[in-house]
Tab-separated table of C-alpha atoms in Angstrom:
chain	number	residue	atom	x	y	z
A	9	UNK	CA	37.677	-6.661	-77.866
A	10	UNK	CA	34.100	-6.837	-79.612
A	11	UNK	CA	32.246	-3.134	-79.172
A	12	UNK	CA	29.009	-3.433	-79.133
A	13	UNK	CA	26.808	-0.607	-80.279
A	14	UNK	CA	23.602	0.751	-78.246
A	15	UNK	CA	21.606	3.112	-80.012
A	16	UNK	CA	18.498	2.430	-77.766
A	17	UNK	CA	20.196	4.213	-75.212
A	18	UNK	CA	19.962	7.554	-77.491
A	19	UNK	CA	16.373	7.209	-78.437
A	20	UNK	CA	14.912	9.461	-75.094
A	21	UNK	CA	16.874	12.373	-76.494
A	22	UNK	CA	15.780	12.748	-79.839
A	23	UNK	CA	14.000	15.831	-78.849
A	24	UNK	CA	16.960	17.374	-78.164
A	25	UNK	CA	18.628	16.168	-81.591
A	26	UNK	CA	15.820	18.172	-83.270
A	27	UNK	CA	16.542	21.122	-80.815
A	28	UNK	CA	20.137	20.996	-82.075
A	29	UNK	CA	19.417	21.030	-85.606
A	30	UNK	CA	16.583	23.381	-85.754
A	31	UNK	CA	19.127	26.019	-83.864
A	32	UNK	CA	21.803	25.261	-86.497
A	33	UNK	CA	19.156	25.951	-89.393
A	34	UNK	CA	18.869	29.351	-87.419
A	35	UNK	CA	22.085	30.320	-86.424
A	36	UNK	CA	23.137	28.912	-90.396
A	37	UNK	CA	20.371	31.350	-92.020
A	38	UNK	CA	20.792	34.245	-90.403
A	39	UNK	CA	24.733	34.550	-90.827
A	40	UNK	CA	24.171	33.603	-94.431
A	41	UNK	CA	21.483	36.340	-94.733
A	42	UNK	CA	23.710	38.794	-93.049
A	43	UNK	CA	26.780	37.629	-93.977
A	44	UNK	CA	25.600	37.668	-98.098
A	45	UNK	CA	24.678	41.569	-97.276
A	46	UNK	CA	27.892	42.607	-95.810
A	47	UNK	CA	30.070	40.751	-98.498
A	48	UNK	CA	28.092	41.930	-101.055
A	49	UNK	CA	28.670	45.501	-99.997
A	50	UNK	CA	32.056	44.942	-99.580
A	51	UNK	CA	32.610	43.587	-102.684
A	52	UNK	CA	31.338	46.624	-104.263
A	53	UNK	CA	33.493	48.586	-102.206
A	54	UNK	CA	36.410	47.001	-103.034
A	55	UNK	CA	35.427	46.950	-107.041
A	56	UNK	CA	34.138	50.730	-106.734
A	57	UNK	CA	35.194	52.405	-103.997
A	58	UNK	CA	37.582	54.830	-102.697
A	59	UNK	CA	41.281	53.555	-102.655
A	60	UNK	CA	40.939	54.358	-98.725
A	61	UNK	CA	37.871	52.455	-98.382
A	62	UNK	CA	39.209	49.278	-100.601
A	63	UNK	CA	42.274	49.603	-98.230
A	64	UNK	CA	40.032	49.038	-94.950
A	65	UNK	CA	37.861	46.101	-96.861
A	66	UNK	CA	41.188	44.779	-97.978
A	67	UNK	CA	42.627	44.641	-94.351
A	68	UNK	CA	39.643	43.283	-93.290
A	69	UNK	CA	39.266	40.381	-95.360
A	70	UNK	CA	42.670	39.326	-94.816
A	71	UNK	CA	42.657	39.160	-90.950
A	72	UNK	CA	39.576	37.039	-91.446
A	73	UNK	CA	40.820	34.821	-94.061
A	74	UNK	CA	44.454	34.319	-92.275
A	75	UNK	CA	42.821	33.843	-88.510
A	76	UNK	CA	41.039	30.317	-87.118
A	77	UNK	CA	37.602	30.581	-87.253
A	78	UNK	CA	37.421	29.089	-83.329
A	79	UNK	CA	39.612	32.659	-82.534
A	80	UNK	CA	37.006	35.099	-84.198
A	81	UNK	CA	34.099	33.382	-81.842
A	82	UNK	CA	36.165	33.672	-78.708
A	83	UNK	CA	37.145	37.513	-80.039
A	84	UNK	CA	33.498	38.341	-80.253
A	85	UNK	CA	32.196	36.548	-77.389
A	86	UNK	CA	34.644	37.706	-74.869
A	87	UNK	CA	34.986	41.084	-77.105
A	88	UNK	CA	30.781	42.495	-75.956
A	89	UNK	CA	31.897	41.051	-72.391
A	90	UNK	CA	34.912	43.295	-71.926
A	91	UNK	CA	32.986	46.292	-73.369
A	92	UNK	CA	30.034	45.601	-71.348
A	93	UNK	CA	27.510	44.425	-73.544
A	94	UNK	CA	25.676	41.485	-72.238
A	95	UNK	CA	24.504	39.085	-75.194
A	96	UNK	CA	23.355	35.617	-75.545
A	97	UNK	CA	25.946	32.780	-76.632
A	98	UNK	CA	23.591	32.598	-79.592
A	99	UNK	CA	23.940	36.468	-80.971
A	100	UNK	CA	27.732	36.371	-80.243
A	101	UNK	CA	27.595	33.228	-82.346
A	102	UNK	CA	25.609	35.133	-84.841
A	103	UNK	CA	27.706	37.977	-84.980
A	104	UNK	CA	31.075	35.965	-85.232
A	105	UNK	CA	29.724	33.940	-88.273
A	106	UNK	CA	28.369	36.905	-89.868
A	107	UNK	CA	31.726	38.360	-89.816
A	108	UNK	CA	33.680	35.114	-90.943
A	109	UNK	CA	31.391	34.259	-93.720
A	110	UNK	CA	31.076	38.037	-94.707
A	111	UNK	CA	35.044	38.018	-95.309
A	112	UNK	CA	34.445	35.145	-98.240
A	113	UNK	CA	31.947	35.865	-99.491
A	114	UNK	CA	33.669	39.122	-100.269
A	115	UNK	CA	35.623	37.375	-102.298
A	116	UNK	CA	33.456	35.216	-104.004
A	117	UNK	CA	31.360	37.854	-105.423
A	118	UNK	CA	34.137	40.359	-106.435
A	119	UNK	CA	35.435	37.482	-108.336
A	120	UNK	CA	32.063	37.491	-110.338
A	121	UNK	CA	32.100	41.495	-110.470
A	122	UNK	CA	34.965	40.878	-112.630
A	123	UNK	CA	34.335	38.879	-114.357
A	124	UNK	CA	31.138	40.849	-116.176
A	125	UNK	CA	32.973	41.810	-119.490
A	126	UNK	CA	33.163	46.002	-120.166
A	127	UNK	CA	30.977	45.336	-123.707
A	128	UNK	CA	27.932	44.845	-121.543
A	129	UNK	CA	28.096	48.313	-119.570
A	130	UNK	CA	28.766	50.204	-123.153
A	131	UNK	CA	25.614	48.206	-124.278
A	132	UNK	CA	23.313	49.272	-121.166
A	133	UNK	CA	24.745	52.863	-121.765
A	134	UNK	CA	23.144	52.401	-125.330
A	135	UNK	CA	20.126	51.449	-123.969
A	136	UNK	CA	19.873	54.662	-121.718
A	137	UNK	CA	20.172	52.708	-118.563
A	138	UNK	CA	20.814	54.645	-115.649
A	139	UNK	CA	23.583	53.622	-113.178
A	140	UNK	CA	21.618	52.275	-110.615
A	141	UNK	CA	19.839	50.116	-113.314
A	142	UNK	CA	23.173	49.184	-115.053
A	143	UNK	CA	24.891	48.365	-111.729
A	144	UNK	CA	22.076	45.670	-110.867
A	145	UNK	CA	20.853	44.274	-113.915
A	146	UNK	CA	23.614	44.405	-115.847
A	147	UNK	CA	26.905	44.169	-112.765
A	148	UNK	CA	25.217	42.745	-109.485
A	149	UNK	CA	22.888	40.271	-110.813
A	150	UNK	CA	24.600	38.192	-113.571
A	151	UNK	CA	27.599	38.405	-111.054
A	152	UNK	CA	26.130	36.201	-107.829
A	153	UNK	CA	24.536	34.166	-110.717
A	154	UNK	CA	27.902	32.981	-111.979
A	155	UNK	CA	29.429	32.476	-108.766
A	156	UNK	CA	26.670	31.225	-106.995
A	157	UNK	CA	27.339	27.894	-106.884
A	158	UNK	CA	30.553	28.476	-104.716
A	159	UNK	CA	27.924	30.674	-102.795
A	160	UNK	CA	25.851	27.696	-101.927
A	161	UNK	CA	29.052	25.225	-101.216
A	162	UNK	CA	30.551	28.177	-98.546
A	163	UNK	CA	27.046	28.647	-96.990
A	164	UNK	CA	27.201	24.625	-96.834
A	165	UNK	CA	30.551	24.476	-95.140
A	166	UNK	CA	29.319	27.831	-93.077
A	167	UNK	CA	26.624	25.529	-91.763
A	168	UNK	CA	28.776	23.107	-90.664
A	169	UNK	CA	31.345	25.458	-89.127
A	170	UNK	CA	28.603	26.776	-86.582
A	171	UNK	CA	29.217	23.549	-84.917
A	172	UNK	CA	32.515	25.544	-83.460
A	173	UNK	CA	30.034	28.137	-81.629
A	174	UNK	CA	29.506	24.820	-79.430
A	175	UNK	CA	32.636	26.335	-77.649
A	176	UNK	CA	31.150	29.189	-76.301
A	177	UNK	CA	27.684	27.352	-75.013
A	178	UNK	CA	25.874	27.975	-78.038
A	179	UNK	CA	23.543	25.286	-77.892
A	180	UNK	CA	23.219	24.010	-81.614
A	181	UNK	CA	23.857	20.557	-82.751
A	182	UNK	CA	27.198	19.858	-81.448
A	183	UNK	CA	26.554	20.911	-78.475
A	184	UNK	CA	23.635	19.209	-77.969
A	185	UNK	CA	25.441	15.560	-78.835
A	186	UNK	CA	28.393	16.869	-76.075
A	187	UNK	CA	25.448	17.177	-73.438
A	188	UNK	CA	23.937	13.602	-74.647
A	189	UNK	CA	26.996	11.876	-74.806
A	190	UNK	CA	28.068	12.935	-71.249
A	191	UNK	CA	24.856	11.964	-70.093
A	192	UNK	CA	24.760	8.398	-71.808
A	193	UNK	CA	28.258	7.704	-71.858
A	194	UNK	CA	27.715	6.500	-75.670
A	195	UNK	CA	29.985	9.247	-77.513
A	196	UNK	CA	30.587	6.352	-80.809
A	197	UNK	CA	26.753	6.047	-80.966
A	198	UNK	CA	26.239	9.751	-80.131
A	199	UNK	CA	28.567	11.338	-82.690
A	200	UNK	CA	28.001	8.547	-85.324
A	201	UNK	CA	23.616	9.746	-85.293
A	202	UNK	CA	25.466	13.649	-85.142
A	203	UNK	CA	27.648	12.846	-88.295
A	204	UNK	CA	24.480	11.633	-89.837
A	205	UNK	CA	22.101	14.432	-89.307
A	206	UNK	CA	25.031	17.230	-90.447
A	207	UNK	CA	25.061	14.978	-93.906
A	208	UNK	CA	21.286	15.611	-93.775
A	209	UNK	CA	21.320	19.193	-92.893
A	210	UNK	CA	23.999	19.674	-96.037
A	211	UNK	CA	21.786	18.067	-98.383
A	212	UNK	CA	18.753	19.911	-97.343
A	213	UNK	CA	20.190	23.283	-97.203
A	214	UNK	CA	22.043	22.853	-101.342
A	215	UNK	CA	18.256	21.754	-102.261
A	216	UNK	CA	16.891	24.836	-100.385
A	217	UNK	CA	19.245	26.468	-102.330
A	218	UNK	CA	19.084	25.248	-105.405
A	219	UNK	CA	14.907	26.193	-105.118
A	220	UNK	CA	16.243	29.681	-104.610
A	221	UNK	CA	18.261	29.685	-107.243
A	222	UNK	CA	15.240	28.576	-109.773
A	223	UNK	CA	13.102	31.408	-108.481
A	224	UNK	CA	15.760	34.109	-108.736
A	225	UNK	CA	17.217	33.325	-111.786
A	226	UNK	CA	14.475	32.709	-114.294
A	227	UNK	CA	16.713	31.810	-117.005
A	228	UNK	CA	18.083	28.276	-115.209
A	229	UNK	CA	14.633	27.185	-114.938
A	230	UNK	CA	14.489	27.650	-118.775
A	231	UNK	CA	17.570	26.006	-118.977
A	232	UNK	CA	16.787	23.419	-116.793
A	233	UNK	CA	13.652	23.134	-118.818
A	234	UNK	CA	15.358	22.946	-121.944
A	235	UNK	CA	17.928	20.638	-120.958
């Protein structure tokens, strides 16, 4: 049996292709805007803090990091229902990604808190550095530098997780090719041009932010200029 492919048939709804993507690109920045923030803080926590607040980060990284991502969504969605707050799919989608992506990249940066080498905190002592001003420039800073190219590669895959939201209506990509497909009957066709655009979306969002990266850290653009 010969399939024959019909793409034709999906050519009325690329308006609602774009509709899907550009509400991925949203739903995608703000949890990675967000979700930077609260790991960040976090991670300072847990390299800093209290040994009653590292406890609470501690517990709360590892229920996110050891529960299905699909299980956090339906936990916050159904979570405001039950306490009678009445949000959009689109917030609780917000929210749930915020909190996933939060967890790891909790993780990520402590691992480049760490890694900044005691020498360099004696040296901005010398220099009469206060601790704000030591904690940024010389801690913070340098530390999403070095890790931030597993930054960019969980923000990618963060991306393509919000296709999950699709379960609770959240109308982004996914869902979008679930409406077309039912209404074309073409699901190859309609997940094969779905598959396609994601692949598109992940290249555009490491090159978005790789152009971060060059305006925030000065010194790979003289690299890169050097090189």
């Amino acid at each position: 049996m010969t399939y024959q492919f019909d793409f034709s048939a999906l050519l009325p709804y690329w308006p609602l292709f774009l509709e899907g993507v550009w509400l991925t690109l949203k739903l995608s920045a703000l949890a990675t805007i967000f979700g930077f923030v609260v790991g960040t803080l976090c991670a300072v926590a847990r390299a800093e803090g209290p040994r009653w607040l590292k406890t609470v980060v501690a517990i709360y990284v590892e229920m996110i990091r050891n529960t299905p991502l699909l299980v956090q969504i339906f936990l916050v969605y159904f979570g405001f229902a039950s306490l009678g707050l009445k949000v959009t799919a689109n917030t609780a989608a917000v929210a749930a990604l915020v909190v996933n992506v939060g967890a790891y990249t909790c993780e990520i940066v402590r691992a480049g808190l760490e890694s900044i080498h005691k020498s360099q905190l004696e040296a901005a002592e010398c220099l009469g550095l206060t601790r704000t001003q030591t904690y940024w420039h010389v801690i913070v800073r340098p530390a999403i530098e070095r890790v931030y190219p597993a930054l960019t590669s969980q923000y990618v895959l963060l991306m393509l997780a919000s296709s999950i939201t699709s379960q609770i209506s959240a109308e982004e990509l996914t869902a979008v090719a679930n409406r077309i497909q039912s209404d074309t009957f073409r699901s190859f066709e309609t997940y094969i041009v779905t598959g396609v655009l994601y692949i598109i979306l992940s290249f555009v969002v490491r090159l978005a932010f790789t152009l971060f990266a060059l305006v925030i850290f000065p010194r790979r653009r003289k690299l890169g200029t050097a090189i």
